[in-house]
Short mmCIF file of C-alpha atoms (C1' of nucleotides) in Angstrom, two decimals:
data_model
loop_
_atom_site.label_atom_id
_atom_site.label_comp_id
_atom_site.label_asym_id
_atom_site.label_seq_id
_atom_site.Cartn_x
_atom_site.Cartn_y
_atom_site.Cartn_z
CA MET A 1 66.18 80.07 69.26
CA ARG A 2 67.73 80.19 72.67
CA THR A 3 70.94 82.15 73.12
CA ILE A 4 73.61 80.57 75.20
CA ARG A 5 74.69 83.01 77.84
CA TYR A 6 78.22 81.84 78.47
CA HIS A 7 79.05 82.34 74.82
CA GLY A 8 78.19 85.99 75.11
CA ILE A 9 80.05 86.28 78.37
CA ALA A 10 83.09 84.65 76.81
CA ASP A 11 82.94 87.20 73.99
CA GLU A 12 82.81 90.07 76.46
CA LEU A 13 85.69 88.71 78.51
CA ARG A 14 87.74 88.01 75.41
CA MET A 15 87.32 91.62 74.44
CA ARG A 16 88.46 92.84 77.83
CA VAL A 17 91.47 90.58 77.90
CA SER A 18 92.70 91.25 74.40
CA SER A 19 92.05 94.98 74.67
CA GLY A 20 94.32 95.15 77.67
CA ALA A 21 91.60 96.10 80.12
CA TYR A 22 92.97 93.28 82.21
CA ALA A 23 96.70 93.79 82.12
CA ALA A 24 99.05 90.90 81.55
CA GLY A 25 100.65 89.45 84.60
CA ARG A 26 97.86 90.61 86.79
CA VAL A 27 94.82 88.85 87.94
CA LEU A 28 91.24 88.91 86.73
CA PRO A 29 88.41 89.42 89.16
CA SER A 30 87.43 86.26 90.95
CA GLU A 31 84.74 84.00 89.59
CA SER A 32 82.47 85.16 92.40
CA GLU A 33 82.92 88.84 91.59
CA MET A 34 82.26 88.19 87.94
CA SER A 35 79.18 86.12 88.65
CA ALA A 36 77.87 89.08 90.64
CA GLU A 37 78.77 91.54 87.90
CA PHE A 38 77.10 89.55 85.12
CA GLY A 39 74.26 88.34 87.25
CA VAL A 40 74.89 84.71 86.49
CA SER A 41 76.11 81.80 88.52
CA ARG A 42 79.70 80.86 89.11
CA VAL A 43 79.33 77.78 86.96
CA THR A 44 78.35 79.86 83.96
CA ILE A 45 81.26 82.23 84.45
CA ARG A 46 83.56 79.24 84.62
CA LYS A 47 82.29 77.90 81.33
CA ALA A 48 83.07 81.21 79.69
CA LEU A 49 86.52 81.34 81.27
CA GLU A 50 87.24 77.78 80.22
CA ILE A 51 86.51 78.72 76.64
CA LEU A 52 89.11 81.46 76.90
CA ARG A 53 91.54 79.06 78.52
CA ASP A 54 91.15 76.67 75.61
CA GLU A 55 91.98 79.56 73.33
CA GLY A 56 95.13 80.18 75.31
CA LEU A 57 94.14 83.71 76.30
CA VAL A 58 93.92 83.18 80.04
CA ASP A 59 94.96 80.61 82.55
CA ALA A 60 94.26 79.86 86.19
CA ARG A 61 95.98 78.42 89.22
CA GLN A 62 93.97 76.86 91.95
CA GLY A 63 93.85 79.06 95.00
CA PHE A 64 95.34 81.96 93.10
CA GLY A 65 92.99 83.09 90.40
CA TRP A 66 92.62 83.72 86.72
CA PHE A 67 95.24 85.72 84.90
CA VAL A 68 96.05 86.80 81.38
CA ALA A 69 98.22 84.17 79.77
CA GLY A 70 101.28 84.75 77.70
CA LYS A 71 104.06 87.10 78.66
CA GLN A 72 104.60 85.60 82.01
CA VAL A 73 107.49 87.76 83.06
CA ARG A 74 107.17 86.40 86.50
CA GLN A 75 108.75 83.02 86.75
CA PRO A 76 111.06 82.71 83.85
CA LEU A 77 114.67 82.55 84.79
CA GLY A 78 114.74 79.77 87.30
CA ARG A 79 113.03 77.36 85.03
CA LEU A 80 114.65 78.17 81.76
CA ALA A 81 116.02 74.99 80.39
CA THR A 82 118.05 74.15 77.38
CA ILE A 83 116.24 73.47 74.19
CA GLU A 84 117.02 69.83 74.71
CA ASP A 85 115.28 69.80 78.07
CA GLN A 86 112.23 71.37 76.57
CA MET A 87 112.19 68.82 73.81
CA ARG A 88 112.46 66.08 76.35
CA ASP A 89 109.47 67.59 78.16
CA SER A 90 107.41 67.62 75.01
CA GLY A 91 108.15 63.99 74.41
CA MET A 92 110.90 64.27 71.83
CA GLN A 93 114.21 62.53 72.14
CA PRO A 94 117.17 64.85 71.73
CA GLU A 95 120.55 63.37 71.00
CA ARG A 96 124.05 64.66 70.44
CA ARG A 97 126.25 62.93 67.95
CA ILE A 98 129.87 63.93 68.18
CA LEU A 99 131.38 64.18 64.72
CA GLU A 100 134.82 65.40 65.65
CA PHE A 101 136.78 65.84 68.87
CA VAL A 102 140.27 67.08 68.22
CA PHE A 103 142.96 69.16 69.89
CA GLU A 104 144.50 71.23 67.16
CA LYS A 105 145.82 74.56 66.02
CA ALA A 106 142.99 77.02 65.67
CA PRO A 107 142.14 78.92 62.51
CA ARG A 108 143.38 82.47 62.70
CA ASP A 109 140.11 84.22 63.44
CA ILE A 110 139.32 81.81 66.24
CA ALA A 111 142.81 82.01 67.69
CA LEU A 112 142.48 85.76 67.73
CA VAL A 113 139.30 85.76 69.76
CA LEU A 114 140.36 83.03 72.16
CA ALA A 115 143.85 84.52 72.47
CA THR A 116 145.49 81.14 72.12
CA PRO A 117 146.52 78.99 69.15
CA HIS A 118 145.90 75.65 70.85
CA VAL A 119 142.27 74.69 71.05
CA LEU A 120 139.86 71.84 71.39
CA ARG A 121 137.43 71.73 68.52
CA VAL A 122 134.23 69.74 68.87
CA SER A 123 131.78 69.29 66.03
CA ARG A 124 128.47 67.73 66.81
CA LEU A 125 125.07 67.11 65.31
CA ASN A 126 121.96 67.62 67.43
CA THR A 127 118.94 65.56 66.57
CA ALA A 128 115.37 65.34 67.80
CA ASP A 129 113.59 62.08 67.18
CA GLY A 130 116.32 61.17 64.77
CA GLU A 131 115.89 64.29 62.66
CA PRO A 132 118.86 66.66 62.75
CA PHE A 133 118.14 70.25 63.74
CA ALA A 134 121.51 71.74 64.55
CA LEU A 135 125.10 71.45 63.45
CA VAL A 136 127.45 72.91 66.03
CA THR A 137 131.16 73.55 66.19
CA VAL A 138 132.71 74.68 69.44
CA TRP A 139 136.22 75.96 70.02
CA CYS A 140 137.69 76.11 73.49
CA PRO A 141 141.22 76.90 74.70
CA ALA A 142 143.16 73.66 75.03
CA ASP A 143 144.34 74.31 78.56
CA LEU A 144 140.79 74.68 79.79
CA ALA A 145 139.67 71.54 78.02
CA GLN A 146 142.50 69.17 79.00
CA HIS A 147 140.31 67.18 81.35
CA LEU A 148 137.47 66.71 78.86
CA SER A 149 136.79 63.50 77.05
CA ARG A 150 134.73 62.77 73.99
CA ALA A 151 132.20 61.04 76.22
CA ASP A 152 131.93 64.17 78.38
CA VAL A 153 130.90 66.46 75.57
CA GLU A 154 128.53 63.85 74.24
CA ARG A 155 126.80 63.59 77.57
CA SER A 156 126.68 67.18 78.84
CA PRO A 157 126.43 70.64 77.37
CA PHE A 158 129.76 72.38 77.12
CA TYR A 159 128.79 75.06 79.57
CA GLU A 160 128.45 72.60 82.39
CA LEU A 161 131.83 71.07 81.76
CA LEU A 162 134.01 74.14 81.99
CA GLU A 163 135.13 74.83 85.51
CA VAL A 164 135.09 78.60 85.19
CA PRO A 165 132.33 81.07 86.05
CA LEU A 166 130.66 82.20 82.84
CA SER A 167 129.37 85.74 82.72
CA GLY A 168 127.79 86.46 79.38
CA ALA A 169 127.82 85.99 75.68
CA SER A 170 127.47 87.87 72.46
CA GLN A 171 125.73 86.26 69.58
CA THR A 172 125.15 86.99 65.95
CA ILE A 173 122.35 85.52 63.91
CA GLY A 174 122.31 85.50 60.15
CA ALA A 175 120.76 83.71 57.20
CA ASP A 176 122.74 81.85 54.63
CA ALA A 177 122.46 78.99 52.18
CA ALA A 178 123.50 75.51 53.19
CA ASN A 179 126.77 74.24 51.71
CA THR A 180 127.31 70.69 50.62
CA ALA A 181 128.47 69.25 53.92
CA GLU A 182 125.78 71.01 55.91
CA ALA A 183 123.06 69.97 53.50
CA GLU A 184 124.03 66.35 53.80
CA LEU A 185 124.31 66.31 57.58
CA LEU A 186 121.10 68.24 58.17
CA HIS A 187 119.12 66.33 55.55
CA ILE A 188 118.20 69.41 53.57
CA PRO A 189 118.70 70.34 49.93
CA LEU A 190 121.91 72.05 48.94
CA GLY A 191 121.47 75.81 49.02
CA SER A 192 118.35 75.86 51.19
CA PRO A 193 118.17 78.61 53.81
CA VAL A 194 119.81 78.10 57.18
CA LEU A 195 120.27 80.17 60.30
CA ARG A 196 123.94 80.71 60.97
CA CYS A 197 124.90 81.81 64.47
CA GLU A 198 128.14 82.59 66.19
CA ARG A 199 128.36 82.91 69.91
CA ILE A 200 131.25 84.20 71.95
CA THR A 201 131.12 83.32 75.63
CA SER A 202 133.21 84.99 78.31
CA THR A 203 134.02 84.38 81.94
CA THR A 204 133.28 86.81 84.72
CA SER A 205 136.85 87.99 84.45
CA GLY A 206 136.31 88.86 80.81
CA GLN A 207 138.32 86.12 79.18
CA VAL A 208 136.77 84.56 76.12
CA VAL A 209 136.55 80.84 76.68
CA LEU A 210 134.13 79.57 74.06
CA VAL A 211 133.46 80.30 70.43
CA SER A 212 130.69 78.32 68.87
CA ARG A 213 129.11 78.29 65.45
CA HIS A 214 125.66 76.88 64.94
CA VAL A 215 123.83 76.03 61.76
CA PHE A 216 120.08 75.49 61.96
CA PRO A 217 117.86 74.42 59.08
CA GLY A 218 115.55 77.32 58.34
CA HIS A 219 112.43 75.27 57.84
CA ARG A 220 112.36 73.81 61.34
CA THR A 221 113.90 76.37 63.61
CA GLU A 222 113.24 79.89 64.75
CA PHE A 223 114.73 82.20 67.32
CA VAL A 224 112.64 83.94 69.88
CA VAL A 225 114.04 87.09 71.42
CA ASP A 226 112.55 89.27 74.08
CA LEU A 227 113.43 92.92 73.87
CA PRO A 228 112.99 94.85 77.07
CA TYR A 229 112.36 98.42 76.14
CA ALA A 230 111.62 100.81 78.93
CA GLN A 231 112.47 98.43 81.70
CA PRO A 232 115.99 97.16 81.58
CA SER A 233 115.36 95.79 85.02
CA ILE A 234 113.11 93.00 83.96
CA ALA A 235 115.90 91.87 81.75
CA PRO A 236 116.27 88.20 82.28
CA SER A 237 116.11 88.98 78.62
CA GLY A 238 118.41 87.71 76.03
CA LEU A 239 117.28 84.67 74.25
CA ARG A 240 114.37 82.71 75.46
CA LEU A 241 112.60 79.65 74.39
CA VAL A 242 108.86 79.84 74.22
CA ASP A 243 106.17 77.63 72.89
CA MET B 1 90.70 94.03 89.37
CA ARG B 2 92.54 92.36 92.13
CA THR B 3 96.24 92.66 92.62
CA ILE B 4 98.53 90.48 94.59
CA ARG B 5 100.42 92.57 97.08
CA TYR B 6 103.86 91.14 96.63
CA HIS B 7 103.62 91.75 92.91
CA GLY B 8 103.20 95.44 93.49
CA ILE B 9 105.91 95.49 96.11
CA ALA B 10 108.25 93.67 93.74
CA ASP B 11 107.51 96.30 91.09
CA GLU B 12 108.26 99.10 93.51
CA LEU B 13 111.48 97.51 94.70
CA ARG B 14 112.54 96.75 91.15
CA MET B 15 112.09 100.39 90.36
CA ARG B 16 114.19 101.47 93.31
CA VAL B 17 116.94 99.00 92.57
CA SER B 18 117.20 99.75 88.90
CA SER B 19 116.97 103.49 89.47
CA GLY B 20 119.92 103.26 91.79
CA ALA B 21 118.07 104.34 94.89
CA TYR B 22 119.60 101.44 96.74
CA ALA B 23 122.62 100.89 94.58
CA ALA B 24 125.07 102.16 97.15
CA GLY B 25 127.67 99.49 97.76
CA ARG B 26 125.86 97.63 100.47
CA VAL B 27 122.43 96.93 100.69
CA LEU B 28 118.77 97.17 100.95
CA PRO B 29 117.01 97.79 104.21
CA SER B 30 116.39 94.65 106.21
CA GLU B 31 113.31 92.59 105.63
CA SER B 32 111.95 93.81 108.93
CA GLU B 33 112.38 97.47 108.07
CA MET B 34 110.72 96.95 104.74
CA SER B 35 107.83 95.05 106.21
CA ALA B 36 107.30 98.01 108.52
CA GLU B 37 107.58 100.52 105.66
CA PHE B 38 105.11 98.72 103.43
CA GLY B 39 102.90 97.63 106.26
CA VAL B 40 103.04 93.97 105.33
CA SER B 41 104.52 90.92 106.91
CA ARG B 42 108.05 89.71 106.45
CA VAL B 43 106.83 86.77 104.39
CA THR B 44 105.31 89.09 101.82
CA ILE B 45 108.44 91.18 101.58
CA ARG B 46 110.47 88.04 101.09
CA LYS B 47 108.26 86.88 98.25
CA ALA B 48 108.80 90.17 96.47
CA LEU B 49 112.55 90.01 97.06
CA GLU B 50 112.69 86.43 95.83
CA ILE B 51 111.12 87.50 92.57
CA LEU B 52 113.87 90.06 92.15
CA ARG B 53 116.44 87.47 93.06
CA ASP B 54 115.11 85.16 90.34
CA GLU B 55 115.50 88.03 87.94
CA GLY B 56 119.09 88.39 88.96
CA LEU B 57 118.68 91.93 90.26
CA VAL B 58 119.45 91.34 93.90
CA ASP B 59 120.92 88.66 96.07
CA ALA B 60 121.19 87.91 99.77
CA ARG B 61 123.56 86.31 102.24
CA GLN B 62 122.30 84.88 105.44
CA GLY B 63 123.15 87.02 108.39
CA PHE B 64 124.25 89.86 106.16
CA GLY B 65 121.35 91.17 104.15
CA TRP B 66 120.06 91.87 100.70
CA PHE B 67 122.20 93.70 98.22
CA VAL B 68 122.08 94.74 94.60
CA ALA B 69 123.51 91.96 92.51
CA GLY B 70 126.79 92.55 90.76
CA LYS B 71 126.96 94.02 87.30
CA GLN B 72 124.02 96.28 87.31
CA VAL B 73 123.36 96.98 83.67
CA ARG B 74 122.37 100.57 83.41
CA GLN B 75 121.53 100.72 79.78
CA PRO B 76 119.77 97.76 78.39
CA LEU B 77 122.16 95.19 77.24
CA GLY B 78 120.12 92.32 76.03
CA ARG B 79 118.56 94.81 73.76
CA LEU B 80 118.70 93.87 70.21
CA ALA B 81 120.65 96.04 67.92
CA THR B 82 118.80 96.25 64.65
CA ILE B 83 120.40 96.54 61.31
CA GLU B 84 119.33 100.15 61.18
CA ASP B 85 121.20 100.89 64.38
CA GLN B 86 124.27 99.15 63.11
CA MET B 87 124.22 101.07 59.87
CA ARG B 88 123.63 104.36 61.58
CA ASP B 89 126.51 103.64 63.91
CA SER B 90 128.81 102.87 61.06
CA GLY B 91 128.09 106.16 59.44
CA MET B 92 125.79 105.09 56.64
CA GLN B 93 122.78 107.11 55.73
CA PRO B 94 119.68 104.99 56.10
CA GLU B 95 116.58 105.92 54.14
CA ARG B 96 113.00 104.73 54.17
CA ARG B 97 110.96 104.47 51.05
CA ILE B 98 107.28 104.06 51.80
CA LEU B 99 105.73 101.57 49.41
CA GLU B 100 102.25 101.50 50.88
CA PHE B 101 100.37 103.49 53.49
CA VAL B 102 96.79 102.31 53.84
CA PHE B 103 94.08 102.08 56.43
CA GLU B 104 92.38 98.76 55.84
CA LYS B 105 90.89 95.62 57.28
CA ALA B 106 93.62 93.46 58.75
CA PRO B 107 94.29 89.87 57.80
CA ARG B 108 92.90 87.50 60.37
CA ASP B 109 96.11 86.56 62.15
CA ILE B 110 97.08 90.21 62.54
CA ALA B 111 93.60 91.22 63.68
CA LEU B 112 93.76 88.55 66.33
CA VAL B 113 97.01 89.77 67.79
CA LEU B 114 96.11 93.45 67.64
CA ALA B 115 92.56 92.76 68.85
CA THR B 116 91.05 95.04 66.23
CA PRO B 117 90.08 94.57 62.60
CA HIS B 118 90.88 98.15 61.54
CA VAL B 119 94.54 98.80 61.08
CA LEU B 120 97.07 101.00 59.41
CA ARG B 121 99.45 98.97 57.26
CA VAL B 122 102.72 100.51 56.21
CA SER B 123 105.10 98.74 53.88
CA ARG B 124 108.48 100.26 53.41
CA LEU B 125 111.87 99.55 51.99
CA ASN B 126 114.93 100.49 53.99
CA THR B 127 118.03 101.38 52.13
CA ALA B 128 121.58 102.33 53.06
CA ASP B 129 123.61 104.24 50.54
CA GLY B 130 121.00 103.37 47.95
CA GLU B 131 121.17 99.61 48.44
CA PRO B 132 118.08 97.99 49.97
CA PHE B 133 118.66 95.99 53.11
CA ALA B 134 115.23 95.55 54.67
CA LEU B 135 111.65 95.11 53.60
CA VAL B 136 109.29 95.92 56.43
CA THR B 137 105.55 95.72 56.91
CA VAL B 138 104.02 97.25 60.01
CA TRP B 139 100.48 96.88 61.26
CA CYS B 140 99.08 99.24 63.90
CA PRO B 141 95.56 99.66 65.28
CA ALA B 142 93.79 102.33 63.27
CA ASP B 143 92.64 104.34 66.26
CA LEU B 144 96.22 104.74 67.46
CA ALA B 145 97.46 105.76 64.02
CA GLN B 146 94.79 108.29 63.06
CA HIS B 147 97.14 111.23 63.48
CA LEU B 148 99.94 109.71 61.42
CA SER B 149 100.77 110.78 57.92
CA ARG B 150 102.78 109.14 55.21
CA ALA B 151 105.48 111.72 55.77
CA ASP B 152 105.62 110.88 59.46
CA VAL B 153 106.39 107.23 58.95
CA GLU B 154 108.92 108.09 56.28
CA ARG B 155 110.79 110.37 58.62
CA SER B 156 110.72 108.59 61.96
CA PRO B 157 110.70 105.05 63.25
CA PHE B 158 107.25 103.86 64.07
CA TYR B 159 107.78 103.39 67.76
CA GLU B 160 108.71 107.02 68.18
CA LEU B 161 105.47 108.15 66.63
CA LEU B 162 103.06 106.27 68.84
CA GLU B 163 102.00 108.24 71.86
CA VAL B 164 101.81 105.32 74.19
CA PRO B 165 104.41 103.97 76.61
CA LEU B 166 106.00 100.90 75.05
CA SER B 167 107.14 98.19 77.36
CA GLY B 168 108.86 95.63 75.23
CA ALA B 169 108.66 93.31 72.32
CA SER B 170 108.91 89.69 71.45
CA GLN B 171 110.58 88.78 68.23
CA THR B 172 111.09 85.65 66.22
CA ILE B 173 113.91 85.23 63.77
CA GLY B 174 113.98 82.59 61.10
CA ALA B 175 115.65 81.81 57.81
CA ASP B 176 113.75 81.41 54.59
CA ALA B 177 114.10 81.77 50.86
CA ALA B 178 113.17 85.02 49.13
CA ASN B 179 109.97 85.00 47.10
CA THR B 180 109.55 86.84 43.83
CA ALA B 181 108.42 90.19 45.18
CA GLU B 182 111.05 90.25 47.90
CA ALA B 183 113.81 89.26 45.51
CA GLU B 184 112.94 92.09 43.18
CA LEU B 185 112.67 94.75 45.86
CA LEU B 186 115.80 93.71 47.71
CA HIS B 187 117.87 93.24 44.54
CA ILE B 188 118.69 89.63 45.29
CA PRO B 189 118.18 86.43 43.30
CA LEU B 190 114.93 84.57 43.72
CA GLY B 191 115.23 81.90 46.39
CA SER B 192 118.32 83.30 48.05
CA PRO B 193 118.41 83.14 51.85
CA VAL B 194 116.73 85.87 53.88
CA LEU B 195 116.17 86.55 57.54
CA ARG B 196 112.47 86.68 58.26
CA CYS B 197 111.48 88.36 61.52
CA GLU B 198 108.22 89.06 63.21
CA ARG B 199 108.09 91.51 66.06
CA ILE B 200 105.20 92.05 68.43
CA THR B 201 105.42 95.23 70.49
CA SER B 202 103.31 95.91 73.56
CA THR B 203 102.57 98.85 75.80
CA THR B 204 103.29 98.89 79.49
CA SER B 205 99.67 97.93 80.08
CA GLY B 206 100.15 94.82 77.99
CA GLN B 207 98.18 95.83 74.94
CA VAL B 208 99.72 94.84 71.64
CA VAL B 209 100.12 97.95 69.49
CA LEU B 210 102.52 96.95 66.75
CA VAL B 211 103.08 93.91 64.63
CA SER B 212 105.88 94.12 62.14
CA ARG B 213 107.42 91.71 59.69
CA HIS B 214 110.93 92.24 58.41
CA VAL B 215 112.75 90.59 55.58
CA PHE B 216 116.52 91.01 55.42
CA PRO B 217 118.78 89.74 52.70
CA GLY B 218 121.01 87.11 54.26
CA HIS B 219 124.19 88.09 52.52
CA ARG B 220 124.54 91.49 54.10
CA THR B 221 122.65 91.45 57.37
CA GLU B 222 123.11 89.87 60.74
CA PHE B 223 121.58 90.24 64.16
CA VAL B 224 123.63 90.84 67.23
CA VAL B 225 122.33 89.77 70.58
CA ASP B 226 124.06 90.39 73.88
CA LEU B 227 123.35 88.07 76.73
CA PRO B 228 124.39 90.05 79.78
CA TYR B 229 124.46 87.70 82.72
CA ALA B 230 123.83 84.64 80.70
CA GLN B 231 123.02 81.69 82.82
CA PRO B 232 124.63 78.77 81.15
CA SER B 233 121.23 77.27 80.71
CA ILE B 234 119.97 80.04 78.54
CA ALA B 235 122.77 79.69 76.13
CA PRO B 236 121.68 76.86 73.91
CA SER B 237 118.09 77.96 74.02
CA GLY B 238 116.32 80.82 72.39
CA LEU B 239 115.74 78.51 69.55
CA ARG B 240 112.57 76.71 68.83
CA LEU B 241 111.46 74.17 66.37
CA VAL B 242 108.67 75.07 64.02
CA ASP B 243 106.52 72.76 62.04
"C1'" DT C 1 148.57 92.81 120.17
"C1'" DA C 2 146.03 88.70 119.45
"C1'" DC C 3 142.40 85.87 120.50
"C1'" DC C 4 137.86 84.49 122.17
"C1'" DC C 5 133.18 85.14 123.22
"C1'" DA C 6 128.82 87.19 124.09
"C1'" DC C 7 125.46 90.07 121.88
"C1'" DA C 8 122.58 92.25 118.51
"C1'" DC C 9 121.01 91.81 114.07
"C1'" DT C 10 120.41 89.54 109.80
"C1'" DT C 11 118.51 85.89 106.53
"C1'" DG C 12 116.64 80.99 106.14
"C1'" DT C 13 113.05 77.91 107.36
"C1'" DA C 14 109.07 76.08 109.54
"C1'" DT C 15 104.49 76.19 111.64
"C1'" DT C 16 99.89 77.91 112.65
"C1'" DA C 17 95.76 80.21 111.40
"C1'" DG C 18 92.31 82.69 108.67
"C1'" DA C 19 90.28 84.42 104.54
"C1'" DG C 20 89.83 83.97 99.78
"C1'" DT C 21 90.31 81.42 95.46
"C1'" DT C 22 89.78 77.65 91.95
"C1'" DG C 23 88.48 72.61 91.11
"C1'" DT C 24 84.84 69.37 91.31
"C1'" DA C 25 80.72 67.11 92.31
"C1'" DT C 26 75.74 66.79 93.20
"C1'" DA C 27 71.00 68.08 93.14
"C1'" DC C 28 67.52 70.81 91.07
"C1'" DA C 29 64.97 74.19 87.83
"C1'" DT C 30 63.94 75.86 83.23
"C1'" DA D 1 70.74 70.88 77.12
"C1'" DT D 2 71.45 74.86 79.73
"C1'" DG D 3 71.64 77.38 83.87
"C1'" DT D 4 71.30 77.86 89.14
"C1'" DA D 5 72.37 76.71 93.90
"C1'" DT D 6 75.11 74.49 97.18
"C1'" DA D 7 78.74 72.07 99.34
"C1'" DC D 8 83.31 70.61 99.93
"C1'" DA D 9 88.30 69.76 98.78
"C1'" DA D 10 92.65 71.66 97.65
"C1'" DC D 11 95.39 75.46 97.04
"C1'" DT D 12 97.32 80.41 97.62
"C1'" DC D 13 98.20 84.53 100.11
"C1'" DT D 14 99.11 86.93 104.13
"C1'" DA D 15 99.99 87.47 109.01
"C1'" DA D 16 102.04 86.09 113.15
"C1'" DT D 17 105.36 83.58 115.60
"C1'" DA D 18 109.28 80.88 116.61
"C1'" DC D 19 113.71 79.12 115.99
"C1'" DA D 20 118.14 77.91 113.43
"C1'" DA D 21 122.14 79.68 111.41
"C1'" DG D 22 125.26 83.20 109.66
"C1'" DT D 23 127.55 88.04 110.10
"C1'" DG D 24 129.47 91.96 112.25
"C1'" DT D 25 130.80 94.45 116.46
"C1'" DG D 26 132.71 95.36 120.60
"C1'" DG D 27 134.56 94.14 125.01
"C1'" DG D 28 137.23 91.14 127.94
"C1'" DT D 29 141.21 88.32 128.59
"C1'" DA D 30 145.72 86.34 128.04
#
DNA sequence: TACCCACACTTGTATTAGAGTTGTATACAT
DNA sequence: ATGTATACAACTCTAATACAAGTGTGGGTA
């Protein structure tokens, strides 16, 4: 029985990659160097590398080289899109359905954080391909939201509509059971697990301008968080959407 | 292994910026000075600087120069405060009860991530003031854990025991219903909502050295995430759909 | 004093060129 | 079917150079 060489080479390379011999974010030796090292032709090396690419371990860019996939700390921030953008890219159709759009007197806890009693409250349901995946309520000080219409918030994310420079946010994530209203809107059984999030967004001057509460059905959604440990500097951190 | 020069230069500059070597009110040396210092062309220096700009560390104005971007976070915001941290901060006495401490053959998904079949698995129950609040299972490559004892992992957090430089982690957070074993250990009803987290911790060289799964009872736990200079676009993301 | 302007220096952008890399195809040997 | 050898296209990286455009400084002028 003949042994197929590029299978063995793929095994060897897989070992090196997953053992960290080739660090993430850096580049593997070129196909030519490897063909010299293993004493085989470039074509054979490529076949081995393509196996690893199919497995998602490595990737390549023409003219650049092969590199360890995953953890690409290099290009993240500029391209980070909203979850809706990413869904659009993967062929799904995200939609926002506005359930409520009212100027009103805020509940006490909200009024406390926003430092004003008069707010705009927007409740909406986010869907992907018709299936709901998020139930969101946003509170915003009324004076900042005077110029907003129901059509505005249906069309654009809230963050693009406010004409103030946003600086940062603090967010809590917890698990809870769905109540009756949530269960009905999200098409899930009453009492099934949901992710319950609250986010408080501030301007650069420190004023809190947005409080939002999100409910996600637990069976379809998941948060991904990157935790920079030793290197605070590479901290485009916070929340990130990965595949 | 080949390295791209501007990657290394970006790393060096990132170090200087975040260590405060340049932090003084105004600026970095000009591109020309740097290209002389590193012995590379201005284009290469620019590529490195543009990486740092994408990360939000520095910025530039034409005709003026490069400067450290506002709000330099010294201590990692964007770091995730775990429940244990919160409890410690609020004066509670956290305890760890080790349920299992075994060297064994890893399940296939874990073996794949850790790139080794031989692992140490530690299951423990975290309590605060006697009440359980977290059920944790940690897998670690056996060769890295040889020197660890059951007493060690009971006393200290796992990441303090490993003698390798940790770089960061990626974590997923989802909601689920408690199964029978979890319900019993956590003193909660069967099927009640829990936070289910998986954390993958890597060394600075990119090797994965820890995989841990955490189960938190939903009624008393919550994650807090700070988004330091949150671009508006990040805000609604960090969430992904699972199938 | 108040204003204007030239000058040096900076970043932003574009072009050229060379070497090195992956992507792809073809022909040939085992 | 598998592997080798070769050639070429397309792309990236880096260097070198040039120029446009913005900033800060200082000196001259009214």
